[in-house]
Coordinates of C-alpha atoms and ligand atoms in Angstrom, one line a residue:
M142 CA -2.5 -23.8 10.3
K143 CA 0.4 -24.9 8.1
Q144 CA 3.7 -22.3 8.9
Q145 CA 5.4 -20.5 5.8
W146 CA 7.9 -19.1 5.7
W147 CA 6.8 -15.5 5.5
H148 CA 5.0 -16.1 9.0
G149 CA 6.0 -13.5 11.4
K150 CA 7.9 -11.6 9.4
V151 CA 7.8 -7.5 9.0
A152 CA 8.1 -6.2 5.6
Y153 CA 8.8 -2.4 4.1
Q154 CA 7.5 -0.9 1.2
I155 CA 10.2 1.1 -1.1
Y156 CA 9.0 3.8 -3.3
P157 CA 12.1 3.5 -6.1
K158 CA 11.6 7.1 -7.3
S159 CA 12.0 8.5 -3.9
F160 CA 14.2 6.4 -1.9
Q161 CA 18.1 7.7 -2.6
D162 CA 19.4 8.7 -5.9
S163 CA 22.5 7.2 -7.0
N164 CA 23.7 9.2 -10.0
Q165 CA 22.5 12.5 -9.1
D166 CA 19.7 13.0 -11.2
G167 CA 16.7 13.9 -8.9
I168 CA 15.7 10.8 -9.3
G169 CA 16.0 7.4 -7.1
D170 CA 17.4 3.7 -8.1
L171 CA 18.4 0.6 -8.1
K172 CA 22.3 1.1 -6.8
G173 CA 21.1 4.0 -4.1
I174 CA 18.6 0.7 -2.5
I175 CA 21.6 -1.5 -3.1
S176 CA 23.5 1.1 -1.0
R177 CA 20.7 0.8 1.4
L178 CA 20.0 -2.4 2.3
E179 CA 22.3 -2.9 5.2
Y180 CA 19.6 0.7 6.7
L181 CA 16.5 -1.4 6.4
H182 CA 19.2 -5.7 7.1
D183 CA 19.2 -3.1 10.5
L184 CA 15.7 -2.2 10.7
G185 CA 14.5 -5.3 11.3
V186 CA 13.4 -6.0 7.8
E187 CA 12.2 -9.1 6.2
I188 CA 10.5 -8.8 3.0
I189 CA 10.7 -5.4 0.8
W190 CA 8.6 -5.1 -1.8
I191 CA 9.5 -2.7 -4.5
S192 CA 7.3 -0.6 -6.7
P193 CA 7.2 -0.8 -9.8
I194 CA 10.6 -0.7 -11.6
Y195 CA 9.5 -1.7 -15.1
V196 CA 9.9 -0.1 -18.2
S197 CA 7.2 2.6 -18.7
P198 CA 6.2 6.0 -19.5
F199 CA 5.7 7.3 -15.9
E200 CA 2.2 8.2 -16.6
D201 CA 1.3 7.1 -13.4
Q202 CA 4.6 6.9 -12.2
G203 CA 5.6 3.1 -13.0
Y204 CA 1.7 1.7 -12.9
D205 CA 1.8 2.1 -16.7
I206 CA 3.9 -0.8 -17.5
A207 CA 5.7 -1.0 -21.6
N208 CA 7.7 -3.9 -20.5
Y209 CA 7.2 -6.1 -17.9
Q210 CA 10.3 -7.8 -18.3
D211 CA 13.1 -5.6 -18.4
I212 CA 14.2 -2.2 -16.0
D213 CA 13.5 1.2 -16.6
P214 CA 16.8 2.6 -17.9
I215 CA 16.0 5.7 -15.0
F216 CA 16.5 3.1 -12.6
G217 CA 18.9 0.8 -13.9
D218 CA 18.9 -2.2 -16.0
L219 CA 18.8 -6.0 -15.4
A220 CA 22.2 -6.9 -14.0
T221 CA 22.1 -4.7 -11.3
F222 CA 18.3 -5.5 -10.2
D223 CA 20.1 -9.1 -9.6
E224 CA 22.8 -7.7 -7.9
L225 CA 20.4 -6.4 -5.6
L226 CA 18.4 -9.5 -5.1
A227 CA 22.3 -11.1 -4.0
K228 CA 22.8 -8.9 -1.4
A229 CA 19.4 -8.6 -0.2
Q230 CA 19.5 -12.9 0.2
K231 CA 22.3 -12.6 1.5
L232 CA 21.2 -10.4 4.0
N233 CA 18.4 -13.1 4.5
M234 CA 15.5 -10.1 2.9
N235 CA 13.5 -11.1 0.6
I236 CA 12.2 -9.1 -2.4
I237 CA 9.1 -8.8 -3.5
M238 CA 7.7 -7.0 -7.0
D239 CA 5.0 -4.9 -7.8
L240 CA 2.4 -6.9 -10.3
V241 CA 0.2 -4.9 -12.3
V242 CA -1.8 -6.7 -14.5
N243 CA -5.2 -5.0 -14.5
H244 CA -3.7 -2.6 -17.1
C245 CA -0.3 -2.5 -18.7
S246 CA 0.8 0.5 -20.5
K247 CA -0.3 2.4 -24.1
E248 CA 3.4 2.4 -24.6
H249 CA 2.8 -1.8 -24.2
E250 CA 4.0 -3.5 -27.7
W251 CA 0.6 -5.5 -27.2
F252 CA -1.8 -2.0 -27.2
K253 CA 0.6 -1.2 -30.1
K254 CA -0.3 -3.8 -32.3
A255 CA -3.8 -4.0 -31.2
C256 CA -4.6 -0.2 -32.3
A257 CA -2.4 -0.8 -35.6
D258 CA -4.7 -3.8 -36.3
P259 CA -8.3 -4.1 -34.1
K260 CA -8.5 -7.2 -35.7
S261 CA -5.2 -8.9 -34.9
E262 CA -5.0 -11.2 -31.6
E263 CA -3.4 -8.8 -29.5
A264 CA -6.3 -6.4 -29.5
S265 CA -8.3 -9.2 -28.3
Y266 CA -5.8 -8.7 -25.1
F267 CA -7.7 -5.7 -24.3
Y268 CA -11.5 -4.4 -24.2
F269 CA -11.8 -2.8 -28.0
I270 CA -15.7 -2.2 -27.4
K271 CA -18.0 -0.1 -30.0
G272 CA -19.7 2.5 -28.7
K273 CA -23.6 2.2 -28.1
N274 CA -25.9 4.9 -30.2
G275 CA -22.5 6.8 -31.1
Q276 CA -21.6 7.1 -27.4
R277 CA -19.1 5.7 -25.3
P278 CA -20.1 1.7 -23.7
N279 CA -21.2 3.3 -20.2
N280 CA -21.0 5.9 -18.2
L281 CA -18.5 4.9 -15.7
R282 CA -16.1 7.0 -14.7
S283 CA -12.0 5.7 -14.2
H284 CA -9.9 6.2 -11.4
F285 CA -8.4 9.4 -11.9
G286 CA -11.4 11.0 -13.8
G287 CA -13.6 11.4 -16.3
S288 CA -15.0 8.0 -18.6
I289 CA -13.2 4.9 -18.9
W290 CA -13.5 5.1 -22.6
D291 CA -11.2 6.7 -24.9
L292 CA -11.5 6.1 -28.7
V293 CA -8.6 3.5 -30.6
P294 CA -6.2 5.5 -31.8
G295 CA -7.5 6.4 -35.4
Q296 CA -11.1 4.7 -35.3
Q297 CA -14.6 6.5 -35.0
D298 CA -16.8 4.7 -32.5
L299 CA -14.0 1.9 -31.2
Y300 CA -13.0 2.4 -27.5
Y301 CA -10.9 0.7 -25.3
C302 CA -11.1 0.6 -21.4
H303 CA -9.0 1.9 -18.8
F304 CA -10.2 2.2 -15.2
F305 CA -7.0 4.0 -14.2
A306 CA -5.2 6.3 -16.7
K307 CA -5.3 7.3 -20.2
G308 CA -2.0 5.2 -20.9
Q309 CA -3.3 2.4 -18.7
P310 CA -5.6 0.5 -20.8
D311 CA -7.4 -2.8 -19.0
L312 CA -6.0 -6.5 -20.0
N313 CA -9.3 -8.4 -20.5
W314 CA -8.7 -11.2 -18.3
F315 CA -11.7 -13.5 -20.2
N316 CA -9.3 -13.8 -22.6
P317 CA -7.2 -17.3 -21.5
K318 CA -4.6 -16.3 -24.1
L319 CA -3.7 -14.0 -22.2
R320 CA -3.6 -15.3 -18.9
E321 CA -1.4 -17.3 -20.2
K322 CA 1.3 -14.5 -21.6
I323 CA 0.6 -13.5 -17.8
Y324 CA 1.8 -16.3 -16.5
T325 CA 4.4 -16.8 -18.3
M326 CA 6.1 -13.2 -17.1
I327 CA 5.3 -13.9 -13.4
N328 CA 7.0 -17.3 -13.3
W329 CA 9.8 -15.8 -15.8
W330 CA 10.5 -13.4 -12.0
L331 CA 10.2 -16.0 -9.9
D332 CA 12.6 -18.0 -11.3
K333 CA 15.0 -15.5 -11.4
G334 CA 14.7 -15.3 -7.4
I335 CA 12.0 -13.1 -6.1
A336 CA 10.2 -13.8 -3.1
G337 CA 6.5 -12.8 -4.4
F338 CA 4.7 -10.1 -5.3
R339 CA 2.6 -7.1 -4.5
I340 CA -1.1 -7.2 -6.7
D341 CA -1.5 -3.9 -7.9
A342 CA -5.8 -3.3 -7.8
I343 CA -6.7 -6.5 -8.5
M344 CA -10.5 -6.5 -7.8
C345 CA -10.7 -4.2 -11.0
I346 CA -10.3 -7.6 -13.3
Q347 CA -13.6 -8.1 -13.0
K348 CA -15.7 -7.1 -15.5
D349 CA -19.5 -7.0 -16.8
L350 CA -19.4 -7.8 -20.3
N351 CA -22.8 -6.4 -21.0
F352 CA -20.6 -3.0 -19.8
P353 CA -24.3 -1.5 -18.9
D354 CA -24.7 1.9 -17.2
Y355 CA -25.0 2.7 -13.9
P356 CA -26.5 5.0 -11.4
E357 CA -24.3 8.2 -11.5
D358 CA -22.7 9.9 -8.4
G359 CA -21.0 12.9 -9.2
E360 CA -21.2 16.9 -10.6
D361 CA -19.9 14.9 -14.0
H362 CA -22.6 12.7 -14.4
L363 CA -20.8 9.1 -14.4
A364 CA -20.8 6.2 -12.1
S365 CA -17.2 5.5 -10.3
C366 CA -16.1 2.4 -11.7
T367 CA -15.8 0.9 -8.7
K368 CA -19.5 -0.3 -9.1
M369 CA -18.5 -2.6 -11.6
Y370 CA -16.2 -4.3 -9.6
L371 CA -15.7 -4.3 -5.6
K372 CA -17.9 -6.8 -5.1
P373 CA -16.3 -10.4 -5.4
N374 CA -17.1 -13.4 -7.1
S375 CA -16.6 -16.4 -9.0
I376 CA -14.9 -14.9 -11.7
V377 CA -13.0 -13.2 -10.2
N378 CA -11.5 -16.5 -8.1
N379 CA -11.5 -18.5 -10.6
F380 CA -9.3 -16.2 -12.1
L381 CA -7.4 -15.5 -9.1
Q382 CA -7.1 -19.8 -7.9
E383 CA -6.1 -20.1 -11.7
L384 CA -3.2 -17.5 -11.3
K385 CA -2.0 -19.1 -7.4
A386 CA -1.7 -22.8 -9.4
K387 CA -0.1 -21.7 -12.4
T388 CA 2.1 -19.5 -10.6
F389 CA 3.0 -18.3 -7.1
D390 CA 2.1 -22.3 -5.7
K391 CA 5.0 -23.8 -7.6
Y392 CA 7.3 -21.4 -6.5
Q393 CA 5.7 -21.1 -2.4
A394 CA 6.0 -17.5 -3.3
F395 CA 4.6 -14.8 -0.7
T396 CA 1.7 -12.9 -2.5
V397 CA 0.0 -9.4 -0.5
G398 CA -2.7 -8.4 -2.9
E399 CA -4.3 -4.9 -3.2
A400 CA -7.5 -6.4 -3.2
F401 CA -10.3 -3.4 -2.1
G402 CA -13.3 -4.5 -1.1
V403 CA -13.3 -7.9 0.3
Q404 CA -16.0 -7.7 3.1
S405 CA -15.4 -10.3 6.3
N406 CA -17.7 -13.0 4.3
D407 CA -15.2 -13.1 1.9
L408 CA -11.9 -13.2 3.7
A409 CA -11.7 -17.1 3.3
D410 CA -11.4 -16.9 -0.4
F411 CA -8.6 -14.5 -0.2
I412 CA -6.0 -15.0 2.5
G413 CA -5.3 -18.6 4.5
A414 CA -4.8 -22.0 3.5
N415 CA -6.9 -22.2 0.1
G416 CA -7.0 -18.0 -0.3
N417 CA -5.7 -16.3 -3.5
F418 CA -3.2 -14.6 -1.7
S419 CA -0.8 -15.6 0.9
T420 CA -2.1 -11.7 2.4
I421 CA -4.7 -9.2 1.8
F422 CA -3.9 -5.6 3.0
D423 CA -6.4 -4.5 5.7
F424 CA -7.7 -1.0 4.0
A425 CA -10.3 -0.8 6.4
P426 CA -9.9 2.4 7.4
R427 CA -9.0 3.9 4.3
E428 CA -12.1 2.5 2.5
Y429 CA -13.5 4.5 5.2
I430 CA -11.7 7.8 4.3
A431 CA -11.4 7.0 0.2
S432 CA -15.4 6.9 0.8
Y433 CA -16.5 10.7 -1.4
S434 CA -16.4 10.6 -5.4
A435 CA -14.5 13.5 -5.2
F436 CA -11.4 14.7 -2.7
Y437 CA -13.8 17.5 -1.4
G438 CA -15.8 14.9 0.6
Y439 CA -13.2 14.2 2.5
E440 CA -13.4 13.9 6.4
P441 CA -10.8 13.1 9.0
I442 CA -11.2 10.0 10.9
N443 CA -11.3 10.2 15.0
I444 CA -9.6 7.2 16.7
A445 CA -13.3 5.1 17.9
T446 CA -13.2 4.2 14.7
F447 CA -10.1 3.9 13.2
R448 CA -10.2 1.2 15.7
D449 CA -13.5 -0.6 15.2
L450 CA -12.3 -1.2 11.5
I451 CA -8.9 -2.7 12.1
F452 CA -10.4 -4.4 15.0
N453 CA -13.1 -5.8 13.0
T454 CA -11.2 -7.2 10.5
Q455 CA -8.5 -8.8 13.1
I456 CA -11.7 -10.5 15.0
S457 CA -12.6 -12.0 11.2
T458 CA -9.0 -12.9 10.5
N459 CA -8.4 -14.8 13.5
N460 CA -9.1 -18.5 12.5
L461 CA -8.8 -17.9 9.2
G462 CA -5.3 -16.5 7.9
F463 CA -3.5 -13.1 8.5
V464 CA -4.1 -9.9 6.9
A465 CA -1.1 -7.2 6.1
P466 CA -1.8 -4.5 8.6
V467 CA -1.1 -0.8 6.2
I468 CA -1.1 2.7 8.2
E469 CA 0.5 4.2 4.6
N470 CA 1.5 3.6 1.1
H471 CA 2.3 5.6 -1.8
D472 CA -0.9 6.2 -2.4
E473 CA -1.7 7.7 0.9
P474 CA -1.1 10.6 3.3
R475 CA 0.8 9.8 5.9
G476 CA -0.3 7.7 9.0
V477 CA 0.6 10.3 12.0
S478 CA -1.2 13.1 9.9
T479 CA -4.4 10.8 8.5
Y480 CA -4.6 8.6 11.5
L481 CA -3.7 10.1 15.0
P482 CA -5.8 13.8 17.0
V483 CA -3.6 16.6 16.1
M484 CA -2.3 16.9 19.4
W485 CA -0.3 13.4 19.0
Q486 CA 0.5 14.3 15.8
N487 CA 4.2 14.0 17.3
A488 CA 7.3 11.4 17.8
Q489 CA 4.4 10.5 21.1
G490 CA 1.9 10.2 19.0
A491 CA 4.0 8.2 16.0
K492 CA 5.2 5.7 18.7
S493 CA 2.1 4.5 20.3
L494 CA 1.0 4.0 16.4
A495 CA 3.3 2.1 16.2
T496 CA 3.2 -0.1 18.7
I497 CA -0.1 -0.7 17.7
F498 CA 0.7 -1.7 14.3
L499 CA 3.2 -4.4 14.5
M500 CA 1.9 -5.9 17.1
L501 CA -1.3 -6.5 15.5
R502 CA -2.2 -10.3 14.2
G503 CA -0.6 -10.2 10.6
I504 CA 2.4 -9.3 8.6
P505 CA 2.1 -5.8 9.1
F506 CA 3.9 -3.4 6.0
I507 CA 6.0 -1.1 7.2
Y508 CA 6.6 2.3 4.5
Q509 CA 9.6 4.1 3.6
G510 CA 9.5 7.1 6.2
Q511 CA 7.0 5.6 9.0
E512 CA 9.5 4.0 10.4
L513 CA 11.0 8.1 11.2
G514 CA 7.4 9.4 12.2
M515 CA 7.1 11.5 9.3
T516 CA 3.9 13.7 8.9
N517 CA 2.6 14.8 6.1
T518 CA 4.8 17.6 3.4
Y519 CA 2.9 21.1 3.4
F520 CA 2.3 21.6 -0.4
K521 CA 2.6 25.4 -0.7
N522 CA 0.6 25.8 -4.7
I523 CA -0.4 23.3 -7.5
D524 CA 2.8 23.1 -8.9
E525 CA 4.3 21.4 -6.2
F526 CA 1.9 18.9 -6.5
N527 CA 2.9 15.6 -9.3
D528 CA 0.8 13.0 -9.0
L529 CA -2.0 12.9 -12.1
Q530 CA -5.1 12.2 -9.9
S531 CA -4.2 15.2 -7.4
H532 CA -4.6 17.3 -10.6
D533 CA -7.4 16.2 -11.5
E534 CA -9.1 16.7 -8.2
Y535 CA -7.7 19.9 -7.7
Q536 CA -9.5 20.6 -11.0
K537 CA -13.1 19.4 -9.6
C538 CA -12.3 21.1 -6.2
L539 CA -12.3 24.6 -8.0
Q540 CA -15.4 23.3 -10.1
H541 CA -16.9 22.6 -7.3
G542 CA -17.0 26.4 -5.7
L543 CA -13.8 25.9 -3.9
T544 CA -11.3 29.0 -3.6
N545 CA -7.2 27.7 -4.5
N546 CA -6.4 28.2 -0.9
Q547 CA -9.5 25.8 0.2
A548 CA -8.8 23.0 -3.2
L549 CA -4.8 23.6 -1.9
E550 CA -5.4 22.9 1.8
I551 CA -7.5 19.7 1.1
L552 CA -4.7 18.5 -2.1
N553 CA -2.3 18.4 1.5
H554 CA -4.5 16.4 3.1
Q555 CA -5.3 13.8 1.0
A556 CA -2.9 14.2 -2.1
R557 CA -0.9 11.0 -3.2
D558 CA 2.0 13.0 -2.9
Q559 CA 2.0 13.1 0.4
G560 CA 3.1 9.2 0.5
R561 CA 6.1 10.4 -2.7
T562 CA 8.5 12.8 -1.4
P563 CA 11.6 11.6 -0.5
M564 CA 13.1 9.8 2.0
L565 CA 15.3 11.7 4.4
W566 CA 18.4 10.7 4.9
D567 CA 20.7 13.4 6.5
D568 CA 20.2 17.0 7.7
S569 CA 22.6 17.5 4.1
T570 CA 21.4 19.2 1.2
N571 CA 17.4 17.7 0.1
A572 CA 17.9 15.5 3.2
G573 CA 20.6 13.0 1.3
F574 CA 17.9 11.7 -0.9
T575 CA 19.9 13.2 -3.7
T576 CA 22.5 16.3 -4.3
A577 CA 20.5 17.5 -7.6
T578 CA 17.3 18.8 -8.0
P579 CA 14.5 16.2 -6.2
W580 CA 12.1 14.9 -8.8
M581 CA 9.5 16.1 -6.1
K582 CA 9.9 18.6 -2.7
I583 CA 11.8 17.6 0.2
H584 CA 9.5 17.7 3.8
Q585 CA 10.0 21.1 5.7
D586 CA 11.2 19.4 8.6
Y587 CA 14.2 17.1 7.2
K588 CA 17.1 19.2 9.2
K589 CA 15.9 17.3 12.3
L590 CA 13.2 14.7 11.1
N591 CA 16.0 12.4 9.6
V592 CA 17.5 8.9 10.1
K593 CA 21.5 9.9 11.1
A594 CA 19.7 12.3 13.5
Q595 CA 17.4 9.4 14.7
L596 CA 19.8 6.5 14.7
A597 CA 21.8 8.5 16.9
D598 CA 19.1 9.3 19.1
E599 CA 18.6 6.7 21.9
N600 CA 14.4 7.9 22.2
S601 CA 14.0 8.4 18.5
V602 CA 11.1 6.7 16.3
L603 CA 13.4 4.8 14.3
N604 CA 14.9 3.2 17.5
Y605 CA 11.5 2.2 19.2
Y606 CA 10.8 0.3 15.3
K607 CA 14.0 -1.4 15.7
K608 CA 12.8 -2.7 19.7
L609 CA 9.7 -3.1 18.7
I610 CA 10.6 -5.3 15.7
K611 CA 12.9 -7.0 18.0
L612 CA 10.3 -8.2 20.8
K613 CA 8.3 -9.4 17.7
K614 CA 11.2 -11.9 16.8
D615 CA 12.6 -12.6 20.0
P616 CA 12.1 -16.3 20.3
R617 CA 10.8 -15.8 24.0
F618 CA 7.5 -13.8 22.0
S619 CA 7.7 -14.3 18.0
E620 CA 4.8 -17.5 18.0
I621 CA 2.6 -15.4 20.6
L622 CA 2.8 -12.3 18.4
T623 CA 2.6 -14.2 15.3
Y624 CA 0.2 -17.2 15.7
G625 CA -1.6 -15.9 18.9
S626 CA -5.5 -14.7 18.8
F627 CA -6.9 -10.6 19.1
V628 CA -8.9 -10.2 21.4
P629 CA -10.2 -6.9 22.3
L630 CA -10.4 -4.7 25.1
E631 CA -12.7 -2.3 25.7
N632 CA -12.2 1.5 24.7
T633 CA -12.8 3.2 28.1
N634 CA -12.1 7.0 27.4
G635 CA -13.0 7.1 23.2
S636 CA -9.6 7.6 22.6
T637 CA -7.5 4.2 23.1
I638 CA -6.6 1.5 21.5
A639 CA -6.1 -2.0 23.4
F640 CA -6.3 -5.9 22.8
L641 CA -4.5 -8.9 23.5
R642 CA -2.9 -11.6 22.3
Q643 CA -3.1 -14.7 23.5
L644 CA -2.0 -18.8 23.5
P645 CA -3.3 -21.0 25.7
N646 CA -0.1 -20.3 28.6
K647 CA 0.5 -17.1 27.5
T648 CA -1.1 -13.6 26.9
L649 CA 0.6 -10.1 26.6
M650 CA -1.8 -6.8 26.9
I651 CA -0.9 -4.2 24.4
A652 CA -3.1 -0.6 24.8
A653 CA -2.2 2.9 23.6
N654 CA -4.2 5.9 24.7
F655 CA -4.9 8.8 22.3
G656 CA -6.4 10.9 24.3
K657 CA -6.1 13.8 26.7
E658 CA -6.3 12.1 30.1
A659 CA -4.5 9.2 31.6
I660 CA -6.3 6.3 31.8
T661 CA -5.7 2.8 34.1
L662 CA -6.0 -0.7 32.9
V663 CA -6.9 -3.4 35.6
C664 CA -3.0 -5.9 35.2
K665 CA -1.6 -8.2 37.1
D666 CA 1.3 -7.0 39.8
H667 CA 3.9 -9.7 38.7
A668 CA 3.7 -8.8 35.4
Q669 CA 6.0 -8.0 32.7
I670 CA 7.0 -4.9 31.1
L671 CA 7.9 -5.0 27.5
I672 CA 8.2 -2.4 25.9
A673 CA 6.7 1.6 26.7
N674 CA 7.5 4.8 24.9
Y675 CA 6.8 6.1 29.5
E676 CA 8.4 5.1 32.4
A677 CA 5.6 2.4 33.0
A678 CA 5.8 1.0 36.4
I679 CA 2.7 -1.4 37.5
A680 CA 1.6 -0.8 41.4
D681 CA -1.6 -2.4 42.9
N682 CA -2.5 -4.6 40.3
H683 CA -3.1 -1.5 38.0
I684 CA -0.8 -0.1 34.8
K685 CA -1.6 3.7 34.9
I686 CA -1.3 4.5 30.5
P687 CA -0.8 9.1 29.9
A688 CA -2.2 10.5 27.4
G689 CA -0.6 9.7 24.0
A690 CA 1.0 6.6 25.5
A691 CA 1.7 3.1 25.2
I692 CA 2.0 -0.1 26.5
V693 CA 3.2 -3.8 26.1
I694 CA 2.8 -6.0 29.2
K695 CA 3.3 -9.8 29.2
L696 CA 0.3 -10.5 31.5
R697 CA 1.7 -14.3 32.4
Ligands
TEU1279 O1 -3.8 1.7 -6.8 C1 -5.6 1.0 -6.9 C2 -6.7 2.1 -6.5 O2 -7.3 1.7 -6.7 C3 -6.6 2.9 -5.3 O3 -5.1 2.9 -4.5 C4 -6.7 3.8 -5.1 O4 -7.8 4.4 -6.3 C5 -6.5 5.1 -6.4 O5 -4.7 5.8 -5.1 C6 -6.4 6.3 -7.0 O6 -7.4 6.9 -5.2 C7 -3.2 1.4 -7.6 C8 -1.8 1.8 -6.8 O7 -1.3 1.4 -5.5 C9 -2.4 3.0 -7.3 O8 -0.8 4.2 -7.5 C10 -1.4 3.2 -9.2 O9 -2.0 4.5 -9.6 C11 -3.0 2.2 -9.9 O10 -3.0 0.9 -9.0 C12 -3.0 2.2 -10.2 O11 -1.8 1.4 -11.5
CA1280 CA1 19.2 8.2 -10.0

């Protein structure tokens, strides 16, 4: 495999609104990020993905972009961004930006011009489609509820398409002029010195230009828009290959695709030497959980299923390239609360989950707060939720016949707001995030659960993350932990996640036991324990792993 600069690196996602406020308006900003770069450097991360910081009306928290080439004033300005970039580079850290090009904002000048004149060039950048028999063009449901179609302002029978919020009109990738505009914008950022992009909702660019109806799948008699785009095909691949050739390739950029729905058979199109991207997130567990048409259909996942799903991805990518393991992000509740049995939703469980996560093959993305073992925040009433999706799903719960309390319980497990509460820095007011009223609620445990407390505690989750990252970078193990193949081990008690990483001359064993009783695995007396979250000892060619614990062992 040809070596790339990003191989073996650990990435970290910053959700800028909730990371660090510097000017005390209750909202995180670029100066705040700058002030915390040393913290990230110290943690050992080398690639930082910053969620959108472009000019936006924030209907979908910055994923609705009104100007791709400027910073929103709530975050700072381009000069401050350059400062951030320079400081990161000094610390040997790479910044990647969020590339949101399935849609823009209704406030973007393209959309404004398009609406003012539906015959203009700008109108051809969007899907402006005539109704069918006085109705909307088809029956698809947007991700945030309701039809994907809304009337173009001032028009009687002309609709625009939006797979997400009303304020996020979809861009027409079938238009080569639009594609060229996007490439120019991307290259402008790459010229500035950013290292690449995380590419948002990219599968959505696939459209069936006939806009047919699909079999309905919900109480609203609509059909999920995923029905139109989830299966990759040659059209999308051609667009993405062109995108890569005209932008990323010229800069050796690192790209990570948010590419939902890519199956094992199609992975070679997306990652590896000729893939559309450097890597894509492994969303297999997320897709499993989110396979409902409304939040109330949610069912928790167990360890055995979680294991099988991530193992399946690992096995299919062994000879292909790298995926990006991820257990939480700004769209997902906290990993500890989502993937672990209730008895291990604590610091010990968080460390064991981290052991698996960071030793998998791939480019792991840590989400802000994950390194503290953050659990979900407790939201008491619907007004505490900010996300537009949460409010839509809340209504769906009520219409489905659930009580207010039942609906809140479901939202507490599923809402995207869970990933958006502020970073917990210390035990001062609002966890050191801001002295003003924070835009989102602060986690109930912040007095004890914070960076400052954990830095001071040798046994904290944070210090354990640091040790794991150090191990990944240790010259003795970086090769095997980067390129070593993944070999699954059996799940003997139904709650064990265990595997090997292997090179011809070296083998590491990684195991975590999320069951209720200790397990014993075979290993060799001369094997070497590299890290464990318990007092581990090898005896008689065996290693005992207590309930909740995890270990990494060098077998040879
Ligand atoms: O998310 C795209 C997406 O398809 C899923 O995350 C999911 O459908 C959504 O969270 C609803 O459950 C990306 C961004 O990560 C998300 O924050 C944006 O809202 C969305 O694109 C639109 O830009
Ligand atoms: Ca601020």
